[in-house]
Short mmCIF file of C-alpha atoms in Angstrom, two decimals:
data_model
loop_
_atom_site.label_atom_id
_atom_site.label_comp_id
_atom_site.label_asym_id
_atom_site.label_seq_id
_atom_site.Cartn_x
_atom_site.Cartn_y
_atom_site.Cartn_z
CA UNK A 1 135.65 206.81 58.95
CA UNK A 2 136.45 204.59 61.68
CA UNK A 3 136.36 200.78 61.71
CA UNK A 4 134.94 199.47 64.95
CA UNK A 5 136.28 196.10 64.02
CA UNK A 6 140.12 196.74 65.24
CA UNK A 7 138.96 198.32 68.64
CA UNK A 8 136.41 195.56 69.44
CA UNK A 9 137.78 192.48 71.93
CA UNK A 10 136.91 188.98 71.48
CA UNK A 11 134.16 188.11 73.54
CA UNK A 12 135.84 185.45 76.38
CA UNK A 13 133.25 183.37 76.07
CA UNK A 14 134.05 183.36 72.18
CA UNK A 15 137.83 183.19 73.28
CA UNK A 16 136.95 180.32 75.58
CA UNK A 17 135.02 177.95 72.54
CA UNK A 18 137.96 179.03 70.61
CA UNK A 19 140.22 177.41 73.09
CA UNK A 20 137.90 174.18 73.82
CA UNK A 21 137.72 173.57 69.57
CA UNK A 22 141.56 173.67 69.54
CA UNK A 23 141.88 171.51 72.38
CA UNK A 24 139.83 169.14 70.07
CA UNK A 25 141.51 168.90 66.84
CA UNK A 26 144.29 166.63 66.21
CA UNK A 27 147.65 168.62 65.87
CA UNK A 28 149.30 165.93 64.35
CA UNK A 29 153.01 167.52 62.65
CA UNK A 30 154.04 166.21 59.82
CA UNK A 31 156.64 167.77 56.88
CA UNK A 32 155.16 169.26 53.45
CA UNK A 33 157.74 168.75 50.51
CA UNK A 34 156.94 170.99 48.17
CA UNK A 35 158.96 170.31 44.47
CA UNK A 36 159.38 172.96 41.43
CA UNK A 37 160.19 171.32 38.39
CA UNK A 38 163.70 172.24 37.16
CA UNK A 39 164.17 170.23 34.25
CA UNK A 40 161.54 168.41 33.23
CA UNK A 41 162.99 166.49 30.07
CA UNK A 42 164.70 164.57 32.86
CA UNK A 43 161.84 163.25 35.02
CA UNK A 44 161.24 160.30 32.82
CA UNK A 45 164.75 158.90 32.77
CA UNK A 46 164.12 158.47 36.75
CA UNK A 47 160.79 157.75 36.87
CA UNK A 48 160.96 154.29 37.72
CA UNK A 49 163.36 155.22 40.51
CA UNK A 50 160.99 158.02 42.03
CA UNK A 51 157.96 155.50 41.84
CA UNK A 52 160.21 152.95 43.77
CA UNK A 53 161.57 156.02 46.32
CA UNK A 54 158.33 157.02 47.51
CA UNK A 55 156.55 153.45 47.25
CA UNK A 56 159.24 151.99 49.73
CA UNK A 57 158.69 155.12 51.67
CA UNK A 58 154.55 154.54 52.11
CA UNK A 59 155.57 150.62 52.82
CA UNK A 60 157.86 152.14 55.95
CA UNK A 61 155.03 154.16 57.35
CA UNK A 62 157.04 157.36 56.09
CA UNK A 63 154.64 159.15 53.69
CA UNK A 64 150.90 160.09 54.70
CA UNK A 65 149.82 161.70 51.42
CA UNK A 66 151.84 162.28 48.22
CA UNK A 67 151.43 163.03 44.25
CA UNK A 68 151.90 165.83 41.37
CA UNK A 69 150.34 169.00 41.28
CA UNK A 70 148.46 170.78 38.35
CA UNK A 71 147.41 174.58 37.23
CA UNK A 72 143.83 175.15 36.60
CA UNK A 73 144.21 174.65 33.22
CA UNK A 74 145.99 170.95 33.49
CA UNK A 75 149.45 171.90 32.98
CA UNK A 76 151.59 169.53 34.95
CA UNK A 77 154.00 171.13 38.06
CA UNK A 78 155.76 168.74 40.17
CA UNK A 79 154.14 167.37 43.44
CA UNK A 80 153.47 167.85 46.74
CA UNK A 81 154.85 164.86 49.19
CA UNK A 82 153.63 165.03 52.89
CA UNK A 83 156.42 163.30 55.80
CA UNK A 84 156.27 161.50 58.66
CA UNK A 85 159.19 162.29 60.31
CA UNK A 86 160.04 163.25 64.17
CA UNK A 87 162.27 166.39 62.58
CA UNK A 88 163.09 168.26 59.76
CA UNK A 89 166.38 167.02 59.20
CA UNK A 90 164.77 163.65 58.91
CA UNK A 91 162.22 164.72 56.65
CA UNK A 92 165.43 166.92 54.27
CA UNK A 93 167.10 163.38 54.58
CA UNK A 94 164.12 161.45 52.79
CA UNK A 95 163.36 164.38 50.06
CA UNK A 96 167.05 164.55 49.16
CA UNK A 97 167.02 160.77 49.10
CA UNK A 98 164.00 161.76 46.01
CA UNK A 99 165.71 160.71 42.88
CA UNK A 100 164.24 163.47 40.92
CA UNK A 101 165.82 165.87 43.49
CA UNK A 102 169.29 163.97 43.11
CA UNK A 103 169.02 164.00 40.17
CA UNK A 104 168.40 167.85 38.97
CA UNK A 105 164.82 167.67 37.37
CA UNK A 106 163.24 169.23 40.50
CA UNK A 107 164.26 170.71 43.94
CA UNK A 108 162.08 171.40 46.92
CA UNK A 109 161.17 173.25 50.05
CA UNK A 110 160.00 171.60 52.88
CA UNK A 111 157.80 173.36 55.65
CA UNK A 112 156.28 171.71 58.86
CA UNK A 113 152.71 171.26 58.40
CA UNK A 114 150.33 170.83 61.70
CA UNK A 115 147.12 168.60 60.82
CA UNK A 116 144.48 170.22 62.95
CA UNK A 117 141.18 169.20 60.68
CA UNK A 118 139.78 167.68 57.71
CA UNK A 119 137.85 164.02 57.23
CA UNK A 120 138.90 160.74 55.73
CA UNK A 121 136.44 158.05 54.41
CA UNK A 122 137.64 154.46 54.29
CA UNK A 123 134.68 152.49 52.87
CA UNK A 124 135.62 148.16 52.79
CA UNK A 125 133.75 145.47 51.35
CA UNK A 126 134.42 142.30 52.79
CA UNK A 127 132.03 140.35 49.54
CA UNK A 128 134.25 141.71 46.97
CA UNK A 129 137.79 143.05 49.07
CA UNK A 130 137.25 146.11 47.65
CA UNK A 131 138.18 149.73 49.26
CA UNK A 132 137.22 152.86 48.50
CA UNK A 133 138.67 156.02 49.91
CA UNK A 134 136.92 159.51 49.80
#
């Protein structure tokens, strides 16, 4: 049997939208920490540190998204914490800087992460001050 699909070229006008769509989307880079929990019995005695870490980090403009991770079934991993940084070697600079990573309960990997799509929703209400984000 013989799949068509591998001889078959894109069309160019496919190739062409292709092209005009990527031209579109944002290509922002930022850097994806990505922490395994090593020993977990001493996350809590840094807590408060970590919370502080990645709180003055959001207050800089340093951090776009971050938080913990879970398996299907709930369990608790360790988090995911997404950079802004203008290199990797700033972004290893502000994960090593994590207390839990100085301190042995997790390390990390860090990979550059392009932002091409995806939505935000920032709903305010001026009667109350609230904010809602979907």
């Amino acid at each position: 049997m013989h799949d068509q699909s591998t001889n078959q070229r894109a069309d160019p006008a496919d190739m062409a939208e292709v092209e005009r769509l990527k031209a579109l989307m944002l290509k922002k880079p930022y850097f994806m920490m990505t922490r395994t929990m090593l020993d977990p019995a001493r996350m809590p005695e840094v807590m408060l540190q970590h919370y502080r870490w990645v709180i003055g980090l959001e207050k800089a403009n340093k951090i776009l998204l971050s938080g913990p991770v879970s398996d299907k079934a709930g369990k608790p991993g360790a988090g995911v914490t997404i950079f802004r940084a203008e290199s990797f070697e700033e972004a290893e600079a502000m994960a090593d800087a994590d207390p839990f990573v100085s301190f042995g309960a997790v390390t990390y990997t860090m990979q550059r992460w392009q932002l091409n799509e995806g939505r935000i929703t920032l709903q305010f209400d001026l009667s109350d001050q609230s904010c809602v984000i979907s």
